[in-house]
Tab-separated table of C-alpha atoms in Angstrom:
chain	number	residue	atom	x	y	z
Z	1	MET	CA	113.616	231.158	91.221
Z	2	THR	CA	110.601	232.818	92.713
Z	3	HIS	CA	109.888	234.564	89.295
Z	4	THR	CA	110.374	231.293	87.467
Z	5	LYS	CA	107.950	229.225	89.733
Z	6	SER	CA	105.195	232.101	89.607
Z	7	LEU	CA	105.230	232.016	85.737
Z	8	PRO	CA	102.788	229.141	85.411
Z	9	ARG	CA	100.483	230.683	87.821
Z	10	ALA	CA	100.523	233.942	86.179
Z	11	VAL	CA	99.916	232.161	82.994
Z	12	ARG	CA	96.852	230.239	84.262
Z	13	ARG	CA	95.552	233.809	85.822
Z	14	ALA	CA	95.967	235.360	82.280
Z	15	THR	CA	94.213	232.151	80.639
Z	16	ARG	CA	91.249	232.443	83.230
Z	17	VAL	CA	91.052	236.308	82.244
Z	18	SER	CA	91.021	235.584	78.833
Z	19	MET	CA	88.276	232.755	78.740
Z	20	ALA	CA	86.362	235.254	80.991
Z	21	ALA	CA	86.368	237.792	78.419
Z	22	LEU	CA	85.561	235.526	75.470
Z	23	ALA	CA	82.738	234.033	77.635
Z	24	ALA	CA	81.539	237.584	78.343
Z	25	LEU	CA	81.856	238.385	74.352
Z	26	VAL	CA	79.864	235.268	73.573
Z	27	ALA	CA	77.242	236.120	76.053
Z	28	ALA	CA	76.882	239.689	74.711
Z	29	VAL	CA	76.610	238.362	71.217
Z	30	LEU	CA	74.092	235.931	72.258
Z	31	ALA	CA	72.073	238.621	74.101
Z	32	LEU	CA	72.233	240.929	70.973
Z	33	VAL	CA	70.928	238.166	68.768
Z	34	LEU	CA	68.297	236.702	71.229
Z	35	PHE	CA	66.920	239.964	72.694
Z	36	PHE	CA	67.368	242.731	70.304
Z	37	PRO	CA	64.937	242.436	67.267
Z	38	PRO	CA	66.443	243.528	63.911
Z	39	PRO	CA	65.030	246.384	61.814
Z	40	GLY	CA	62.423	245.171	59.149
Z	41	GLY	CA	60.913	242.435	61.211
Z	42	SER	CA	61.828	239.013	60.438
Z	43	PHE	CA	65.624	238.352	59.572
Z	44	HIS	CA	66.630	235.055	57.736
Z	45	PRO	CA	69.789	235.640	56.127
Z	46	THR	CA	71.503	233.669	53.552
Z	47	ALA	CA	75.196	233.036	53.307
Z	48	TRP	CA	77.200	234.006	50.251
Z	49	SER	CA	80.960	234.182	49.624
Z	50	PRO	CA	81.648	236.930	47.002
Z	51	GLY	CA	84.522	236.704	44.364
Z	52	PRO	CA	87.496	239.073	44.928
Z	53	GLY	CA	86.124	241.220	41.828
Z	54	PHE	CA	87.756	240.853	38.492
Z	55	SER	CA	91.132	242.642	37.791
Z	56	VAL	CA	91.219	245.523	35.298
Z	57	ASP	CA	94.257	245.558	32.982
Z	58	GLU	CA	96.629	248.264	34.362
Z	59	ALA	CA	96.987	249.878	31.010
Z	60	LYS	CA	93.295	250.633	31.160
Z	61	VAL	CA	93.365	252.128	34.752
Z	62	ASP	CA	93.469	255.948	35.349
Z	63	ARG	CA	94.330	256.748	38.888
Z	64	ASP	CA	94.776	260.476	38.197
Z	65	LEU	CA	91.907	261.864	36.620
Z	66	ALA	CA	89.853	261.758	39.623
Z	67	GLY	CA	92.155	264.573	41.041
Z	68	THR	CA	91.000	266.698	38.308
Z	69	THR	CA	87.212	267.248	39.333
Z	70	THR	CA	85.884	270.775	39.632
Z	71	PRO	CA	82.705	272.160	41.380
Z	72	TYR	CA	79.895	272.747	39.340
Z	73	VAL	CA	77.331	274.257	41.585
Z	74	GLY	CA	79.383	273.072	44.553
Z	75	GLU	CA	77.654	273.429	48.073
Z	76	ALA	CA	74.436	274.748	46.845
Z	77	VAL	CA	73.149	271.140	45.852
Z	78	ARG	CA	73.490	268.341	48.355
Z	79	GLY	CA	73.307	264.738	47.554
Z	80	PRO	CA	72.728	265.169	43.924
Z	81	GLU	CA	72.339	261.239	43.304
Z	82	ASP	CA	71.055	261.366	39.751
Z	83	ILE	CA	71.414	264.000	37.069
Z	84	GLU	CA	69.148	264.477	34.041
Z	85	ILE	CA	69.438	267.256	31.312
Z	86	ASP	CA	66.640	268.926	29.458
Z	87	GLU	CA	66.549	269.909	25.760
Z	88	HIS	CA	67.735	273.569	26.763
Z	89	GLY	CA	71.018	272.051	28.115
Z	90	ARG	CA	69.834	272.559	31.837
Z	91	PRO	CA	70.670	269.822	34.387
Z	92	TYR	CA	68.314	268.815	37.183
Z	93	THR	CA	68.914	266.798	40.237
Z	94	GLY	CA	67.237	265.743	43.380
Z	95	THR	CA	68.701	266.656	47.044
Z	96	GLN	CA	68.863	264.994	50.435
Z	97	ASP	CA	66.147	267.278	51.664
Z	98	GLY	CA	63.435	266.397	49.138
Z	99	LYS	CA	63.765	268.916	46.394
Z	100	ILE	CA	64.197	268.935	42.586
Z	101	VAL	CA	66.649	271.678	41.516
Z	102	ARG	CA	67.593	273.179	38.121
Z	103	VAL	CA	70.739	274.803	37.147
Z	104	LEU	CA	70.372	277.655	34.986
Z	105	PRO	CA	72.856	278.637	32.268
Z	106	SER	CA	74.164	281.389	34.286
Z	107	GLY	CA	75.266	278.663	36.819
Z	108	ASP	CA	72.564	279.653	39.396
Z	109	THR	CA	70.208	277.262	40.907
Z	110	GLU	CA	66.583	277.289	41.533
Z	111	VAL	CA	64.207	274.820	43.225
Z	112	LEU	CA	61.763	273.433	40.681
Z	113	ALA	CA	59.710	271.402	43.076
Z	114	GLU	CA	59.649	270.071	46.622
Z	115	VAL	CA	58.724	266.268	46.177
Z	116	GLY	CA	59.299	264.944	49.850
Z	117	GLY	CA	61.218	261.771	50.593
Z	118	ARG	CA	64.534	261.186	48.828
Z	119	PRO	CA	64.429	261.859	45.161
Z	120	LEU	CA	66.870	259.192	43.554
Z	121	GLY	CA	66.550	258.301	39.689
Z	122	LEU	CA	65.395	260.901	37.366
Z	123	ALA	CA	64.117	260.608	33.549
Z	124	PHE	CA	62.129	262.915	31.223
Z	125	GLY	CA	58.864	261.335	30.145
Z	126	HIS	CA	57.289	261.617	26.762
Z	127	GLY	CA	55.052	264.604	27.923
Z	128	GLY	CA	58.052	266.680	28.979
Z	129	ASP	CA	57.457	265.934	32.647
Z	130	LEU	CA	60.330	264.930	34.652
Z	131	LEU	CA	59.843	261.403	36.288
Z	132	VAL	CA	61.269	260.770	39.784
Z	133	ALA	CA	61.910	257.671	41.423
Z	134	ASN	CA	61.581	258.853	44.981
Z	135	HIS	CA	62.644	256.376	47.992
Z	136	GLY	CA	60.032	255.860	50.302
Z	137	ILE	CA	57.223	257.208	47.974
Z	138	GLY	CA	57.191	255.751	44.682
Z	139	LEU	CA	57.000	257.199	40.985
Z	140	GLN	CA	56.237	260.809	40.792
Z	141	SER	CA	56.186	263.282	37.976
Z	142	VAL	CA	57.220	266.812	38.056
Z	143	SER	CA	55.676	269.387	35.392
Z	144	PRO	CA	57.876	272.103	33.841
Z	145	GLN	CA	56.162	274.488	36.092
Z	146	GLY	CA	56.951	272.655	38.972
Z	147	GLU	CA	53.763	270.829	39.713
Z	148	VAL	CA	53.977	267.499	41.581
Z	149	ALA	CA	51.982	264.404	41.050
Z	150	VAL	CA	52.414	260.886	42.356
Z	151	LEU	CA	51.783	258.292	39.710
Z	152	THR	CA	52.059	254.962	41.436
Z	153	THR	CA	52.722	253.842	44.914
Z	154	ARG	CA	51.924	250.066	44.592
Z	155	ALA	CA	52.660	247.317	42.064
Z	156	GLY	CA	51.823	243.473	42.358
Z	157	GLY	CA	49.537	244.025	45.227
Z	158	ARG	CA	52.733	245.589	47.285
Z	159	ALA	CA	53.886	248.898	48.285
Z	160	ILE	CA	56.911	250.483	46.315
Z	161	ARG	CA	59.116	251.031	49.233
Z	162	SER	CA	62.574	251.663	47.698
Z	163	ALA	CA	62.248	253.123	44.462
Z	164	ASN	CA	65.571	253.956	43.073
Z	165	ASP	CA	66.096	254.543	39.109
Z	166	VAL	CA	63.737	254.933	36.160
Z	167	ALA	CA	64.124	254.750	32.489
Z	168	VAL	CA	61.436	255.373	29.679
Z	169	GLY	CA	60.958	253.369	26.605
Z	170	SER	CA	60.061	254.781	23.219
Z	171	ASP	CA	56.292	253.834	23.675
Z	172	GLY	CA	56.205	255.808	26.889
Z	173	THR	CA	56.503	252.799	29.288
Z	174	VAL	CA	58.388	253.875	32.513
Z	175	TYR	CA	60.602	251.271	34.225
Z	176	LEU	CA	61.188	251.377	37.936
Z	177	SER	CA	63.615	249.545	39.979
Z	178	ASP	CA	62.345	248.825	43.708
Z	179	SER	CA	65.261	247.855	45.573
Z	180	ASN	CA	63.970	246.208	48.794
Z	181	PRO	CA	60.404	245.712	50.294
Z	182	LYS	CA	61.921	246.009	53.997
Z	183	TYR	CA	64.493	248.546	54.345
Z	184	ASN	CA	63.924	252.084	53.613
Z	185	SER	CA	63.664	255.594	55.443
Z	186	THR	CA	60.330	254.570	56.900
Z	187	GLU	CA	61.661	251.802	58.736
Z	188	ILE	CA	65.194	253.141	59.517
Z	189	PRO	CA	65.227	256.825	59.067
Z	190	GLY	CA	68.077	258.850	58.748
Z	191	LEU	CA	70.487	256.628	56.550
Z	192	ALA	CA	72.098	257.828	53.189
Z	193	SER	CA	71.777	254.263	51.767
Z	194	TYR	CA	69.916	251.067	52.568
Z	195	SER	CA	71.880	248.611	50.524
Z	196	LEU	CA	73.836	247.491	53.696
Z	197	TYR	CA	70.754	245.975	55.223
Z	198	ASP	CA	69.980	244.078	51.722
Z	199	PHE	CA	73.650	242.772	51.677
Z	200	LEU	CA	72.984	241.390	55.241
Z	201	GLU	CA	69.891	239.745	54.714
Z	202	GLY	CA	71.114	238.293	51.156
Z	203	ARG	CA	67.826	237.375	49.570
Z	204	ALA	CA	66.914	238.482	46.060
Z	205	ALA	CA	63.859	240.781	47.178
Z	206	GLY	CA	64.077	243.520	44.697
Z	207	ARG	CA	62.134	243.920	41.693
Z	208	VAL	CA	61.543	246.051	38.357
Z	209	ILE	CA	57.984	247.656	37.879
Z	210	ALA	CA	56.636	248.589	34.355
Z	211	TYR	CA	54.322	251.728	34.596
Z	212	ASP	CA	51.719	252.266	31.751
Z	213	PRO	CA	51.116	256.019	31.750
Z	214	THR	CA	48.049	255.537	29.538
Z	215	SER	CA	46.241	253.252	31.868
Z	216	GLY	CA	47.930	254.031	34.934
Z	217	GLN	CA	48.610	250.347	35.760
Z	218	SER	CA	51.846	249.244	37.391
Z	219	THR	CA	52.942	245.465	36.975
Z	220	GLU	CA	55.877	243.512	38.161
Z	221	LEU	CA	58.038	242.931	35.438
Z	222	VAL	CA	61.177	241.301	37.037
Z	223	THR	CA	61.172	239.791	40.443
Z	224	ASP	CA	63.798	238.228	42.657
Z	225	LEU	CA	66.756	240.727	42.104
Z	226	HIS	CA	69.454	241.505	44.734
Z	227	PHE	CA	69.114	245.460	45.278
Z	228	PRO	CA	68.122	246.431	41.599
Z	229	ASN	CA	69.492	249.983	41.229
Z	230	GLY	CA	70.382	251.482	37.866
Z	231	ILE	CA	68.348	250.526	34.781
Z	232	LEU	CA	69.151	250.843	31.028
Z	233	LEU	CA	67.149	249.808	27.903
Z	234	SER	CA	68.885	248.042	25.149
Z	235	GLU	CA	69.158	250.138	22.013
Z	236	ASP	CA	66.575	247.982	20.428
Z	237	GLU	CA	64.397	247.765	23.568
Z	238	THR	CA	64.199	244.068	23.883
Z	239	ALA	CA	66.242	243.948	27.075
Z	240	LEU	CA	66.841	245.740	30.258
Z	241	LEU	CA	70.186	245.946	31.729
Z	242	VAL	CA	69.776	245.889	35.707
Z	243	THR	CA	72.674	246.631	38.174
Z	244	GLU	CA	72.398	244.604	41.274
Z	245	SER	CA	74.379	246.303	43.853
Z	246	THR	CA	74.451	243.718	46.650
Z	247	ARG	CA	75.558	240.781	44.095
Z	248	TYR	CA	78.304	242.827	42.326
Z	249	ARG	CA	76.673	242.214	38.886
Z	250	ILE	CA	74.586	243.347	36.153
Z	251	SER	CA	71.771	241.203	34.913
Z	252	ARG	CA	70.254	241.235	31.560
Z	253	HIS	CA	66.428	240.843	31.339
Z	254	TRP	CA	64.746	240.018	27.845
Z	255	ILE	CA	61.325	241.962	27.923
Z	256	ALA	CA	60.357	241.599	24.284
Z	257	GLY	CA	61.233	239.574	21.068
Z	258	ASP	CA	61.992	235.830	20.994
Z	259	ARG	CA	63.761	235.636	24.244
Z	260	ALA	CA	61.064	237.664	26.191
Z	261	GLY	CA	61.136	236.430	29.884
Z	262	GLU	CA	64.590	235.126	29.812
Z	263	ARG	CA	67.277	236.400	31.942
Z	264	GLU	CA	71.006	236.162	32.011
Z	265	THR	CA	74.306	237.490	33.561
Z	266	PHE	CA	75.827	240.332	31.649
Z	267	LEU	CA	78.586	241.238	33.900
Z	268	ASP	CA	79.688	239.540	37.140
Z	269	ASP	CA	82.108	239.923	39.972
Z	270	VAL	CA	82.451	243.605	39.197
Z	271	PRO	CA	85.323	245.077	41.549
Z	272	GLY	CA	82.881	247.613	43.114
Z	273	ILE	CA	79.231	248.297	44.535
Z	274	LEU	CA	77.389	249.283	41.353
Z	275	ASP	CA	74.932	252.228	41.325
Z	276	GLY	CA	73.728	253.931	37.987
Z	277	ILE	CA	74.237	252.936	34.433
Z	278	THR	CA	74.574	255.331	31.441
Z	279	ARG	CA	75.398	254.489	27.767
Z	280	ASP	CA	76.869	257.106	25.403
Z	281	GLU	CA	76.389	257.951	21.659
Z	282	SER	CA	79.193	255.560	20.851
Z	283	GLY	CA	77.602	252.494	22.801
Z	284	LEU	CA	79.989	252.467	25.787
Z	285	ILE	CA	78.282	251.908	29.219
Z	286	HIS	CA	79.617	253.880	31.967
Z	287	LEU	CA	79.095	252.293	35.408
Z	288	PRO	CA	79.836	254.536	38.544
Z	289	MET	CA	80.583	252.317	41.543
Z	290	TYR	CA	81.517	252.300	45.291
Z	291	ASP	CA	84.549	250.644	46.419
Z	292	ARG	CA	83.942	247.359	48.081
Z	293	VAL	CA	84.482	246.917	51.839
Z	294	ASP	CA	86.677	244.374	52.572
Z	295	ALA	CA	85.639	243.281	56.071
Z	296	LEU	CA	82.112	242.600	54.766
Z	297	ASP	CA	83.211	240.603	51.986
Z	298	ARG	CA	85.726	238.409	53.879
Z	299	PHE	CA	84.176	238.283	57.364
Z	300	VAL	CA	80.363	238.916	57.301
Z	301	LEU	CA	78.839	237.962	54.044
Z	302	PRO	CA	80.155	234.153	53.926
Z	303	GLY	CA	78.442	233.264	57.227
Z	304	THR	CA	75.217	234.000	58.703
Z	305	LEU	CA	76.231	234.651	62.710
Z	306	LEU	CA	78.009	238.081	62.000
Z	307	ARG	CA	75.198	239.076	59.618
Z	308	HIS	CA	72.834	238.432	62.639
Z	309	VAL	CA	75.124	240.619	64.861
Z	310	THR	CA	75.652	243.226	62.294
Z	311	VAL	CA	71.952	243.982	61.373
Z	312	ARG	CA	71.073	244.451	65.066
Z	313	LEU	CA	73.872	247.303	65.551
Z	314	PRO	CA	72.531	250.817	65.909
Z	315	PRO	CA	71.839	252.520	62.415
Z	316	ALA	CA	73.842	255.363	63.888
Z	317	VAL	CA	77.048	252.856	64.101
Z	318	LEU	CA	76.404	251.433	60.771
Z	319	GLY	CA	76.140	254.944	59.122
Z	320	ALA	CA	78.578	256.853	60.959
Z	321	ARG	CA	81.727	256.433	58.652
Z	322	GLU	CA	82.732	258.552	55.871
Z	323	PRO	CA	81.322	258.103	52.361
Z	324	LEU	CA	83.009	255.582	50.419
Z	325	SER	CA	85.339	256.050	47.638
Z	326	GLY	CA	84.837	254.762	44.280
Z	327	SER	CA	85.469	254.571	40.699
Z	328	ILE	CA	84.161	254.562	37.243
Z	329	LEU	CA	84.045	251.551	35.059
Z	330	THR	CA	83.420	251.710	31.258
Z	331	VAL	CA	82.524	248.815	29.299
Z	332	ASP	CA	81.493	248.068	25.600
Z	333	ALA	CA	78.245	246.533	24.466
Z	334	GLU	CA	79.613	243.155	25.305
Z	335	GLY	CA	80.791	243.958	28.808
Z	336	GLU	CA	84.502	244.052	27.825
Z	337	THR	CA	86.420	246.765	29.962
Z	338	VAL	CA	87.328	249.864	28.090
Z	339	ARG	CA	88.713	251.704	31.031
Z	340	GLN	CA	88.417	252.250	34.747
Z	341	LEU	CA	88.854	255.834	36.428
Z	342	THR	CA	89.742	255.281	40.155
Z	343	GLY	CA	90.027	257.455	43.242
Z	344	PHE	CA	86.792	259.526	43.220
Z	345	HIS	CA	85.986	260.595	47.075
Z	346	PRO	CA	83.121	260.717	47.697
Z	347	ALA	CA	82.201	257.947	45.152
Z	348	VAL	CA	80.349	258.884	41.967
Z	349	SER	CA	76.523	257.402	42.007
Z	350	ASN	CA	75.441	258.513	38.509
Z	351	ILE	CA	76.788	260.572	35.709
Z	352	ALA	CA	75.319	262.789	32.893
Z	353	LEU	CA	77.588	263.178	29.698
Z	354	LEU	CA	78.323	266.768	28.749
Z	355	ASP	CA	80.602	267.794	25.799
Z	356	GLY	CA	84.222	266.971	26.848
Z	357	ALA	CA	82.818	266.114	30.450
Z	358	TYR	CA	81.098	264.121	32.901
Z	359	LEU	CA	78.660	265.761	35.326
Z	360	LEU	CA	79.066	263.508	38.481
Z	361	GLY	CA	76.093	262.909	40.805
Z	362	THR	CA	76.763	261.581	44.206
Z	363	LEU	CA	74.739	260.358	47.196
Z	364	GLU	CA	76.364	262.476	49.847
Z	365	GLY	CA	79.376	264.390	50.908
Z	366	ALA	CA	79.672	266.585	47.766
Z	367	GLY	CA	77.694	268.682	45.475
Z	368	LEU	CA	77.888	268.273	41.674
Z	369	ARG	CA	81.245	267.935	40.259
Z	370	THR	CA	82.509	267.678	36.616
Z	371	VAL	CA	85.561	265.928	35.201
Z	372	THR	CA	86.975	265.780	31.758
Z	373	VAL	CA	86.102	262.738	29.877
Z	374	PRO	CA	88.800	260.971	28.236
Z	375	HIS	CA	89.165	258.940	24.918
Z	376	ARG	CA	85.979	260.439	23.444
Z	377	SER	CA	84.632	258.931	20.431
Z	378	SER	CA	85.149	260.939	16.944
Z	379	ALA	CA	81.339	260.938	16.372
Z	380	ALA	CA	80.814	262.579	19.883
Z	381	ALA	CA	83.812	264.997	19.550
Z	382	ALA	CA	82.478	266.243	16.248
Z	383	GLY	CA	78.859	266.566	17.302
Z	384	SER	CA	77.390	269.837	18.092
Z	385	GLY	CA	73.948	270.866	19.565
Z	386	HIS	CA	71.828	268.565	21.759
Z	387	THR	CA	71.820	264.723	20.985
Z	388	THR	CA	69.866	262.266	22.789
Z	389	CYS	CA	71.756	259.493	24.222
Z	390	SER	CA	70.080	256.016	24.607
Z	391	SER	CA	70.148	256.142	28.416
Z	392	ALA	CA	67.740	259.181	28.235
Z	393	HIS	CA	70.504	261.440	29.405
Z	394	LEU	CA	71.523	264.250	26.807
Z	395	TRP	CA	74.896	264.710	25.390
Z	396	VAL	CA	75.068	268.449	25.724
Z	397	PRO	CA	77.428	271.394	25.452
Z	398	TRP	CA	78.857	272.672	28.579
Z	399	PRO	CA	75.918	274.919	29.901
Z	400	HIS	CA	78.189	277.571	31.310
Z	401	GLY	CA	79.529	278.412	27.736
Z	402	SER	CA	82.988	276.848	27.789
Z	403	ALA	CA	84.453	273.263	28.698
Z	404	PRO	CA	85.653	272.851	32.236
Z	405	ALA	CA	89.441	273.158	32.948
């Protein structure tokens, strides 16, 4: 009887404790929001509820191929975010510590140049120099002898703070994505990626810049983009495809012809966080992407309160988790899914196409890797020598003399 009579008192005590804990939590959240300024200055997030991501037909999903990746140069290169291949079949990549590395036919690596910052997108310009989209610096060039030059650091009266990818037109025009004007290694040092902060603010602040190598002038070509990342010119060069990482989509921007100045969505509600974009000889478009973060999609992005809280967490907390896993989505010229290769860990950031293989880039957590490419086109399989792809990558033989196992 004593126990029974005391039960309501115990319940009331537990309720008081729970209410006190809740009040303490609310007070802590309010204190965090009111007294701890967010990085990057003013923060005015906008809510957005993402879709779940479109489903890929199970018959088009390969869950096993990722397990067959093999090291290319392994630990010798850290953070090879993008890869470009020269006319001699030698891959080039940028590293986390600001170097441009070239892989020799022997399999050895050499440092071509130290460019500082965080080299991301790469492409060869018409003069043979390697163009570098360098996060926190801008657009650079590296000569075959390793001489480094800064081509542009500003466009539209603003600094280029988050250079990400680069593509080159047949007339020599260089297209450069500038992902975000606020969040980069200058403002928040030490992170592998700054897209989370763009996710949290939720505003279209990125742009694509056109650089004229003849005049040296840089202009804003496209604005109001959500973390523009990979760039791909259409085969007739009338449009640009741009991966918008923090909106799970690819947008198409017409830059020439009757539709110049128009934009449209090419692919929406992609089941991953897009990074690079590459087209092969057969016209297929390959899209490396990171797995979505369910808690971010379900709880943080649909409102603004948790955006305010999350952005104020220490960068070490936000960047402390293991690198994300990911997949490679392949679509045709109309955006229809051809296949999805899943289970890559860490996720693939960019790919270069080699004879019978992908050469895989990654933001962090691995060196260069390769994986055999399934379902290659007969035209590509029959080809020999070095054939230029429309993505500015090359379709080249395995540089070590034989295809990987």
